[in-house]
Each structure stands twice: as structure tokens, then as C-alpha cells.
Amino acid sequence: MSEKLLNDRLLRALRRQPVDVTPVWIMRQAGRYLPEYRATRQRAGDFMTLCKTPELACEVTLQPLQRFDLDAAILFSDILTIPDAMGLGLSVVENKGPRFARPLRSANDIRKLAVPDVEAGLGYVLDAVRLIKRELHGKVPLIGFAGSPWTIATYMIEGASSKNFSLAKGMLYGQPDRMHQLLDILSRSITDYLNGQIAAGVDVVMIFDSWGGILSHAAYLEFSLEYMRRIVRDIRTAGRGSEAPIILFTKGGGLWIDDLAGSGCDAVGLDWTMDIESARSIAGDRVALQGNLDTAVLYSSPATIRRHVAEVLAGFGKGDGHVFNLGHGIHPDIDPDKVAVLVDAVHELSRPYHK
């Protein structure tokens, strides 16, 4: 069983149970907008060293909790650790993003892939989880995460981020069997990875489908959501995984709220383009909802931030099952003081919505 937490608002909200105020955490809350993060990053020397050194990953995971009254910590890592463990040679270039030294360019490249042993290939992540849990002392839940099979596949095929995803989409439409082969091995790898994180101590897991929104309706259901559904199912049947709430987030996924709500997950993350009142109407009481303030609101005045927080809270309305978050990750040039305004406003203004 999970340890007793001093603040379990997030877990209660994800299970659609009563809370005193709406819980709040922020995607990329441990990141470049914090000067203390930048100092730790400089000390590490490069991004991958920061990810692969459990003590440093723990340090940056805890930094935002020392500044803000957040209701969760999220593991500091990267969605591309799995393909790195598969031997594709990940590096992260400053101001340019991830690069793979050996992207997938042939059927043989895919055939050679194997599900990585989590302890052997990704043990540094599990070590970070164990260390973070010890350092949290039960203060708040710890969120673990992975990228979705489709999102990870795009990087493995393109070799980097992309504007039009021509190689990945070309495989999807031109060689669908090959794409399914890749997505299958990734879904099994992600299931093992998330189960490993849960066994190491994370309380919640989230799947980031950053590029699901670039797909057509039919392609999304077949090549993205189906594989996330499999992961949810397989986590549910694996030991402690049945206890850990699962959040699915598809950027640009507003068209598929009904499908996501029927996937078996506990919560659906909403980006900033989706009206939360409409999403709640569609999802009903099947799932909790997470989101969905536009990150750019944090460039505005404290009064404006509070007004937009109030609008999101009013959009969801009274009742249980709302986790406040941004509609995407926080931008590197956001003033941390604005984050404090956001967090405090959520707790203060949400109280009337709960019994």
C-alpha cells in the first residue's frame, strides 16, 4: 500500500473524491524558469548528466516545492529515456532540443529493437524515484511519467523534433505494419518502465502524448490512443499499478475527450484550447480532468492571473475531480513570482467549489 501522505489532495481529486481545495501542480514545474534549476543544470554540465544523476534529479524535483505550495512533485526526467536505453544515442542540444545519433531508418533498425531491462537500462530513474520519495517525507505525492508510444516513435524516426513529421507520418501511411511493430515494442517498454516507477514509489503516473494532436481522427485512434489504452490496461493488472492513478494527456486532443475518457484512465489532461466546461460535460463522471490555464497568462499581471484562474475554476464548477494545471508546460522565461500568484489563487479561489 502507498504511504500515508500529509497532503493527498491530488490523489483524492484524481479518484474524484472530496477535497478541501482544488489541487494544483504545473507541467515542467522543475525547469528553466527557476534560477536554482539553472544553477544545478550548470553544475551538472549537460542535460543528460542532470537526468542520469539521481542526486541532481532529486534536487531539481524538490526545488519548486521549496518555493510554492504545490500539491505534487513530478519526477525530473525526460520522455526519451526509453529510446536512449534502446541504444539510439540521445543528446539534448541547448536551445535546439533532443537529437538521436542513430534514428530509425529501416525495417532492420526496428527489428533490432528490444524492450529494455528497466533496472539495467533505466535504473538511474528508479534510483531517483527512491531518493525523491525519501526526501519528500510523505509531504505530497510524486508523479512519474513517460511519453506515449506515438510521441516517442516520432522522435525515434525523425531523429529530432520536427515541423511536419514527414518521416513518421510517411511510415504510418506507407508502412503501417512497420509502424505498428514499433508502437507495440514501445507500449511494452513504457508499461514496464511505468510499473518500475510505481514499484520504486511514484504515486501517480502520467503519459504525455505531445504529438497525438497532429494525427487525423482515424490515425489517432489506431496509432496513438489504442496503444495508450493497452498501457493503461497492462498497468492495471500489474501489482501495485492497480493503485496508482493514471493521467493521459494529448496535446491538441480536444476532439477526442470522449474516447480518452473511455480509455480506462483515471484522468484526462486538457490543453489550453479546450473549454473545460464542455470537456466535463463530455467526460461526465468517468474521469477526473486536469488543466487547463493557458501558460501565456503567466506573462500578465497578478490581477489578470487571478481572473483567469477564477474562470477555469468556474468552468469546471462545483464538485470533485479537478486538478488545476497549465494547458502545457511552463515557459522558460516566466517569472517565478507569477507562479506563486497562480498557486495561491487556485487554493484560495477554489474553496467555495468544495464542501
One Martini backbone bead per residue (centre of mass of N, CA, C, O) as a GRO file, in nm:
protein
  355
    1MET     BB    1   0.101   0.033   0.014
    2SER     BB    2   0.071   0.350   0.045
    3GLU     BB    3   0.169   0.609   0.191
    4LYS     BB    4   0.118   0.847   0.416
    5LEU     BB    5  -0.009   1.164   0.344
    6LEU     BB    6  -0.022   1.496   0.418
    7ASN     BB    7  -0.092   1.544   0.097
    8ASP     BB    8  -0.388   1.406  -0.092
    9ARG     BB    9  -0.542   1.575  -0.308
   10LEU     BB   10  -0.461   1.454  -0.576
   11LEU     BB   11  -0.565   1.166  -0.532
   12ARG     BB   12  -0.855   1.245  -0.470
   13ALA     BB   13  -0.917   1.391  -0.736
   14LEU     BB   14  -0.848   1.149  -0.930
   15ARG     BB   15  -1.089   0.983  -0.763
   16ARG     BB   16  -1.332   1.177  -0.706
   17GLN     BB   17  -1.283   1.310  -0.429
   18PRO     BB   18  -1.294   1.491  -0.166
   19VAL     BB   19  -1.198   1.838  -0.115
   20ASP     BB   20  -1.103   2.153  -0.001
   21VAL     BB   21  -0.916   2.199  -0.255
   22THR     BB   22  -0.770   2.255  -0.545
   23PRO     BB   23  -0.532   2.104  -0.696
   24VAL     BB   24  -0.175   2.189  -0.776
   25TRP     BB   25   0.019   2.171  -1.075
   26ILE     BB   26   0.315   2.183  -1.305
   27MET     BB   27   0.424   2.168  -1.603
   28ARG     BB   28   0.757   2.196  -1.564
   29GLN     BB   29   0.824   2.292  -1.261
   30ALA     BB   30   1.109   2.165  -1.322
   31GLY     BB   31   1.297   2.440  -1.449
   32ARG     BB   32   1.417   2.721  -1.634
   33TYR     BB   33   1.254   2.941  -1.456
   34LEU     BB   34   1.462   2.854  -1.239
   35PRO     BB   35   1.753   2.952  -1.102
   36GLU     BB   36   1.823   2.687  -0.945
   37TYR     BB   37   1.817   2.508  -1.191
   38ARG     BB   38   2.039   2.647  -1.357
   39ALA     BB   39   2.260   2.588  -1.150
   40THR     BB   40   2.240   2.278  -1.160
   41ARG     BB   41   2.284   2.249  -1.464
   42GLN     BB   42   2.568   2.371  -1.465
   43ARG     BB   43   2.690   2.162  -1.270
   44ALA     BB   44   2.636   1.912  -1.457
   45GLY     BB   45   2.685   2.032  -1.783
   46ASP     BB   46   2.428   1.847  -1.871
   47PHE     BB   47   2.123   1.713  -1.919
   48MET     BB   48   2.185   1.403  -1.897
   49THR     BB   49   2.336   1.420  -1.631
   50LEU     BB   50   2.098   1.524  -1.473
   51CYS     BB   51   1.914   1.274  -1.527
   52LYS     BB   52   2.152   1.044  -1.440
   53THR     BB   53   2.156   1.194  -1.152
   54PRO     BB   54   1.981   1.139  -0.877
   55GLU     BB   55   2.061   1.382  -0.696
   56LEU     BB   56   1.988   1.601  -0.911
   57ALA     BB   57   1.699   1.514  -0.975
   58CYS     BB   58   1.604   1.558  -0.687
   59GLU     BB   59   1.671   1.854  -0.653
   60VAL     BB   60   1.482   1.962  -0.889
   61THR     BB   61   1.217   1.837  -0.792
   62LEU     BB   62   1.216   2.009  -0.507
   63GLN     BB   63   1.239   2.314  -0.569
   64PRO     BB   64   0.934   2.407  -0.607
   65LEU     BB   65   0.847   2.322  -0.308
   66GLN     BB   66   1.026   2.558  -0.176
   67ARG     BB   67   0.835   2.793  -0.311
   68PHE     BB   68   0.562   2.626  -0.336
   69ASP     BB   69   0.211   2.518  -0.277
   70LEU     BB   70   0.220   2.230  -0.383
   71ASP     BB   71   0.049   1.900  -0.456
   72ALA     BB   72   0.317   1.814  -0.623
   73ALA     BB   73   0.553   1.600  -0.758
   74ILE     BB   74   0.784   1.575  -1.039
   75LEU     BB   75   0.976   1.396  -1.207
   76PHE     BB   76   1.301   1.429  -1.320
   77SER     BB   77   1.305   1.399  -1.676
   78ASP     BB   78   1.247   1.207  -1.982
   79ILE     BB   79   1.073   1.078  -2.263
   80LEU     BB   80   1.369   0.955  -2.400
   81THR     BB   81   1.489   0.715  -2.227
   82ILE     BB   82   1.410   0.461  -2.382
   83PRO     BB   83   1.565   0.498  -2.654
   84ASP     BB   84   1.833   0.524  -2.512
   85ALA     BB   85   1.821   0.228  -2.393
   86MET     BB   86   1.811   0.115  -2.702
   87GLY     BB   87   2.067   0.284  -2.856
   88LEU     BB   88   2.021   0.589  -3.002
   89GLY     BB   89   2.163   0.835  -2.880
   90LEU     BB   90   2.111   1.071  -2.662
   91SER     BB   91   2.072   1.427  -2.702
   92VAL     BB   92   2.084   1.771  -2.567
   93VAL     BB   93   2.044   2.073  -2.724
   94GLU     BB   94   2.084   2.383  -2.671
   95ASN     BB   95   1.795   2.537  -2.800
   96LYS     BB   96   1.707   2.251  -2.981
   97GLY     BB   97   1.714   1.969  -2.849
   98PRO     BB   98   1.669   1.658  -2.943
   99ARG     BB   99   1.903   1.384  -3.028
  100PHE     BB  100   1.980   1.119  -3.261
  101ALA     BB  101   2.238   0.918  -3.371
  102ARG     BB  102   2.019   0.652  -3.424
  103PRO     BB  103   1.792   0.646  -3.623
  104LEU     BB  104   1.514   0.528  -3.784
  105ARG     BB  105   1.559   0.382  -4.135
  106SER     BB  106   1.460   0.074  -4.098
  107ALA     BB  107   1.342  -0.238  -4.054
  108ASN     BB  108   1.598  -0.337  -3.905
  109ASP     BB  109   1.600  -0.126  -3.680
  110ILE     BB  110   1.337  -0.236  -3.552
  111ARG     BB  111   1.412  -0.541  -3.517
  112LYS     BB  112   1.654  -0.469  -3.305
  113LEU     BB  113   1.463  -0.408  -3.099
  114ALA     BB  114   1.429  -0.389  -2.734
  115VAL     BB  115   1.320  -0.441  -2.435
  116PRO     BB  116   1.418  -0.288  -2.168
  117ASP     BB  117   1.581  -0.313  -1.883
  118VAL     BB  118   1.501  -0.121  -1.626
  119GLU     BB  119   1.735  -0.153  -1.423
  120ALA     BB  120   1.970  -0.148  -1.632
  121GLY     BB  121   1.873   0.108  -1.830
  122LEU     BB  122   1.678   0.279  -1.584
  123GLY     BB  123   1.787   0.294  -1.284
  124TYR     BB  124   1.830   0.603  -1.239
  125VAL     BB  125   1.528   0.664  -1.214
  126LEU     BB  126   1.462   0.479  -0.974
  127ASP     BB  127   1.667   0.608  -0.784
  128ALA     BB  128   1.533   0.885  -0.787
  129VAL     BB  129   1.264   0.801  -0.671
  130ARG     BB  130   1.368   0.692  -0.399
  131LEU     BB  131   1.499   0.958  -0.309
  132ILE     BB  132   1.255   1.146  -0.327
  133LYS     BB  133   1.075   0.994  -0.127
  134ARG     BB  134   1.260   1.038   0.115
  135GLU     BB  135   1.267   1.361   0.094
  136LEU     BB  136   0.951   1.412   0.122
  137HIS     BB  137   0.811   1.273   0.373
  138GLY     BB  138   0.500   1.273   0.268
  139LYS     BB  139   0.399   1.554   0.167
  140VAL     BB  140   0.368   1.454  -0.138
  141PRO     BB  141   0.311   1.345  -0.428
  142LEU     BB  142   0.449   1.138  -0.691
  143ILE     BB  143   0.520   1.190  -1.031
  144GLY     BB  144   0.517   0.992  -1.305
  145PHE     BB  145   0.657   0.917  -1.645
  146ALA     BB  146   0.570   0.917  -2.003
  147GLY     BB  147   0.566   0.864  -2.316
  148SER     BB  148   0.417   0.799  -2.589
  149PRO     BB  149   0.447   0.594  -2.845
  150TRP     BB  150   0.406   0.802  -3.071
  151THR     BB  151   0.594   1.026  -2.970
  152ILE     BB  152   0.852   0.859  -2.954
  153ALA     BB  153   0.852   0.764  -3.250
  154THR     BB  154   0.899   1.036  -3.387
  155TYR     BB  155   1.189   1.076  -3.277
  156MET     BB  156   1.314   0.808  -3.380
  157ILE     BB  157   1.261   0.875  -3.685
  158GLU     BB  158   1.355   1.181  -3.714
  159GLY     BB  159   1.590   1.247  -3.471
  160ALA     BB  160   1.387   1.483  -3.395
  161SER     BB  161   1.237   1.743  -3.417
  162SER     BB  162   0.929   1.863  -3.589
  163LYS     BB  163   0.707   2.017  -3.822
  164ASN     BB  164   0.579   1.756  -4.020
  165PHE     BB  165   0.646   1.447  -3.989
  166SER     BB  166   0.724   1.288  -4.257
  167LEU     BB  167   0.850   1.018  -4.164
  168ALA     BB  168   0.634   0.918  -3.966
  169LYS     BB  169   0.388   0.950  -4.158
  170GLY     BB  170   0.502   0.782  -4.384
  171MET     BB  171   0.496   0.518  -4.224
  172LEU     BB  172   0.203   0.509  -4.137
  173TYR     BB  173   0.091   0.509  -4.444
  174GLY     BB  174   0.314   0.321  -4.599
  175GLN     BB  175   0.399   0.137  -4.312
  176PRO     BB  176   0.196   0.024  -4.080
  177ASP     BB  177   0.329  -0.238  -3.976
  178ARG     BB  178   0.589  -0.105  -3.881
  179MET     BB  179   0.458   0.090  -3.684
  180HIS     BB  180   0.324  -0.125  -3.506
  181GLN     BB  181   0.585  -0.259  -3.420
  182LEU     BB  182   0.697  -0.013  -3.270
  183LEU     BB  183   0.452   0.044  -3.079
  184ASP     BB  184   0.459  -0.226  -2.933
  185ILE     BB  185   0.743  -0.205  -2.805
  186LEU     BB  186   0.681   0.063  -2.660
  187SER     BB  187   0.440  -0.024  -2.485
  188ARG     BB  188   0.601  -0.240  -2.327
  189SER     BB  189   0.820  -0.048  -2.222
  190ILE     BB  190   0.634   0.155  -2.073
  191THR     BB  191   0.503  -0.040  -1.882
  192ASP     BB  192   0.762  -0.127  -1.737
  193TYR     BB  193   0.852   0.157  -1.653
  194LEU     BB  194   0.600   0.240  -1.485
  195ASN     BB  195   0.608  -0.003  -1.296
  196GLY     BB  196   0.886   0.070  -1.186
  197GLN     BB  197   0.805   0.342  -1.065
  198ILE     BB  198   0.589   0.232  -0.876
  199ALA     BB  199   0.773   0.036  -0.718
  200ALA     BB  200   0.965   0.285  -0.627
  201GLY     BB  201   0.701   0.517  -0.546
  202VAL     BB  202   0.503   0.625  -0.720
  203ASP     BB  203   0.158   0.758  -0.720
  204VAL     BB  204   0.169   0.864  -1.020
  205VAL     BB  205   0.081   0.852  -1.374
  206MET     BB  206   0.199   0.994  -1.690
  207ILE     BB  207   0.095   1.049  -2.032
  208PHE     BB  208   0.272   1.196  -2.305
  209ASP     BB  209   0.095   1.324  -2.597
  210SER     BB  210   0.236   1.559  -2.781
  211TRP     BB  211   0.159   1.435  -3.103
  212GLY     BB  212  -0.146   1.347  -3.143
  213GLY     BB  213  -0.262   1.625  -3.277
  214ILE     BB  214  -0.143   1.555  -3.583
  215LEU     BB  215  -0.375   1.364  -3.623
  216SER     BB  216  -0.611   1.198  -3.733
  217HIS     BB  217  -0.873   1.044  -3.617
  218ALA     BB  218  -0.806   0.755  -3.708
  219ALA     BB  219  -0.500   0.762  -3.637
  220TYR     BB  220  -0.527   0.816  -3.338
  221LEU     BB  221  -0.684   0.561  -3.257
  222GLU     BB  222  -0.469   0.353  -3.381
  223PHE     BB  223  -0.163   0.499  -3.305
  224SER     BB  224  -0.233   0.606  -3.001
  225LEU     BB  225  -0.474   0.525  -2.810
  226GLU     BB  226  -0.448   0.216  -2.822
  227TYR     BB  227  -0.167   0.211  -2.673
  228MET     BB  228  -0.254   0.356  -2.416
  229ARG     BB  229  -0.470   0.151  -2.340
  230ARG     BB  230  -0.276  -0.086  -2.299
  231ILE     BB  231  -0.114   0.037  -2.071
  232VAL     BB  232  -0.340   0.071  -1.871
  233ARG     BB  233  -0.420  -0.225  -1.857
  234ASP     BB  234  -0.130  -0.338  -1.771
  235ILE     BB  235  -0.106  -0.177  -1.509
  236ARG     BB  236  -0.368  -0.281  -1.367
  237THR     BB  237  -0.235  -0.597  -1.366
  238ALA     BB  238   0.032  -0.479  -1.188
  239GLY     BB  239  -0.003  -0.478  -0.890
  240ARG     BB  240   0.040  -0.158  -0.777
  241GLY     BB  241  -0.080  -0.031  -1.040
  242SER     BB  242  -0.384  -0.042  -0.941
  243GLU     BB  243  -0.339   0.223  -0.746
  244ALA     BB  244  -0.238   0.411  -0.969
  245PRO     BB  245  -0.298   0.683  -1.112
  246ILE     BB  246  -0.400   0.779  -1.453
  247ILE     BB  247  -0.268   1.008  -1.695
  248LEU     BB  248  -0.393   1.164  -1.992
  249PHE     BB  249  -0.206   1.351  -2.256
  250THR     BB  250  -0.328   1.541  -2.538
  251LYS     BB  251  -0.211   1.742  -2.756
  252GLY     BB  252  -0.486   1.838  -2.931
  253GLY     BB  253  -0.740   1.644  -2.784
  254GLY     BB  254  -1.040   1.767  -2.790
  255LEU     BB  255  -1.181   1.558  -2.995
  256TRP     BB  256  -1.111   1.299  -2.767
  257ILE     BB  257  -1.252   1.293  -2.487
  258ASP     BB  258  -1.437   1.047  -2.503
  259ASP     BB  259  -1.214   0.840  -2.566
  260LEU     BB  260  -1.035   0.898  -2.320
  261ALA     BB  261  -1.259   0.843  -2.101
  262GLY     BB  262  -1.271   0.526  -2.225
  263SER     BB  263  -0.963   0.403  -2.158
  264GLY     BB  264  -0.921   0.369  -1.817
  265CYS     BB  265  -0.852   0.615  -1.697
  266ASP     BB  266  -0.858   0.874  -1.442
  267ALA     BB  267  -0.732   1.110  -1.632
  268VAL     BB  268  -0.765   1.418  -1.823
  269GLY     BB  269  -0.574   1.617  -2.010
  270LEU     BB  270  -0.580   1.969  -2.082
  271ASP     BB  271  -0.558   2.198  -2.297
  272TRP     BB  272  -0.609   2.544  -2.373
  273THR     BB  273  -0.832   2.486  -2.617
  274MET     BB  274  -1.023   2.367  -2.402
  275ASP     BB  275  -1.330   2.354  -2.269
  276ILE     BB  276  -1.400   2.252  -1.950
  277GLU     BB  277  -1.706   2.237  -1.952
  278SER     BB  278  -1.729   2.056  -2.202
  279ALA     BB  279  -1.549   1.826  -2.101
  280ARG     BB  280  -1.728   1.752  -1.859
  281SER     BB  281  -1.979   1.682  -2.023
  282ILE     BB  282  -1.845   1.448  -2.182
  283ALA     BB  283  -1.708   1.279  -1.942
  284GLY     BB  284  -1.832   1.312  -1.679
  285ASP     BB  285  -1.784   1.042  -1.431
  286ARG     BB  286  -1.523   0.883  -1.547
  287VAL     BB  287  -1.328   1.138  -1.500
  288ALA     BB  288  -1.084   1.335  -1.446
  289LEU     BB  289  -0.955   1.674  -1.462
  290GLN     BB  290  -0.678   1.850  -1.627
  291GLY     BB  291  -0.654   2.202  -1.581
  292ASN     BB  292  -0.620   2.482  -1.851
  293LEU     BB  293  -0.413   2.706  -1.851
  294ASP     BB  294  -0.267   2.945  -2.014
  295THR     BB  295   0.062   3.007  -1.996
  296ALA     BB  296   0.054   3.316  -2.096
  297VAL     BB  297  -0.083   3.438  -1.842
  298LEU     BB  298   0.202   3.462  -1.681
  299TYR     BB  299   0.267   3.752  -1.825
  300SER     BB  300   0.083   3.888  -1.640
  301SER     BB  301  -0.093   4.004  -1.401
  302PRO     BB  302  -0.211   3.915  -1.100
  303ALA     BB  303  -0.508   3.990  -1.163
  304THR     BB  304  -0.525   3.827  -1.428
  305ILE     BB  305  -0.457   3.554  -1.317
  306ARG     BB  306  -0.694   3.537  -1.119
  307ARG     BB  307  -0.916   3.559  -1.332
  308HIS     BB  308  -0.837   3.298  -1.494
  309VAL     BB  309  -0.860   3.103  -1.266
  310ALA     BB  310  -1.160   3.157  -1.208
  311GLU     BB  311  -1.260   3.059  -1.488
  312VAL     BB  312  -1.171   2.765  -1.467
  313LEU     BB  313  -1.322   2.696  -1.208
  314ALA     BB  314  -1.604   2.772  -1.319
  315GLY     BB  315  -1.605   2.574  -1.555
  316PHE     BB  316  -1.607   2.323  -1.378
  317GLY     BB  317  -1.703   2.367  -1.092
  318LYS     BB  318  -1.866   2.185  -0.890
  319GLY     BB  319  -1.682   1.942  -0.732
  320ASP     BB  320  -1.516   1.658  -0.829
  321GLY     BB  321  -1.217   1.615  -1.035
  322HIS     BB  322  -0.993   1.857  -1.006
  323VAL     BB  323  -0.686   1.955  -1.169
  324PHE     BB  324  -0.469   2.201  -1.163
  325ASN     BB  325  -0.334   2.345  -1.471
  326LEU     BB  326  -0.174   2.370  -1.736
  327GLY     BB  327  -0.192   2.330  -2.095
  328HIS     BB  328   0.121   2.335  -2.048
  329GLY     BB  329   0.428   2.404  -2.029
  330ILE     BB  330   0.640   2.601  -1.888
  331HIS     BB  331   0.813   2.878  -1.950
  332PRO     BB  332   1.140   2.993  -1.917
  333ASP     BB  333   1.042   3.325  -1.891
  334ILE     BB  334   0.903   3.296  -1.629
  335ASP     BB  335   0.796   3.432  -1.342
  336PRO     BB  336   0.792   3.290  -1.034
  337ASP     BB  337   0.592   3.490  -0.897
  338LYS     BB  338   0.350   3.402  -1.081
  339VAL     BB  339   0.324   3.118  -0.970
  340ALA     BB  340   0.245   3.197  -0.685
  341VAL     BB  341  -0.018   3.330  -0.765
  342LEU     BB  342  -0.150   3.083  -0.886
  343VAL     BB  343  -0.144   2.884  -0.648
  344ASP     BB  344  -0.292   3.066  -0.443
  345ALA     BB  345  -0.549   3.111  -0.614
  346VAL     BB  346  -0.650   2.824  -0.628
  347HIS     BB  347  -0.690   2.777  -0.325
  348GLU     BB  348  -0.871   3.023  -0.264
  349LEU     BB  349  -1.094   3.011  -0.510
  350SER     BB  350  -1.187   2.694  -0.467
  351ARG     BB  351  -1.337   2.655  -0.196
  352PRO     BB  352  -1.649   2.701  -0.287
  353TYR     BB  353  -1.644   2.417  -0.467
  354HIS     BB  354  -1.630   2.289  -0.180
  355LYS     BB  355  -1.741   2.128   0.116
   0.00000   0.00000   0.00000
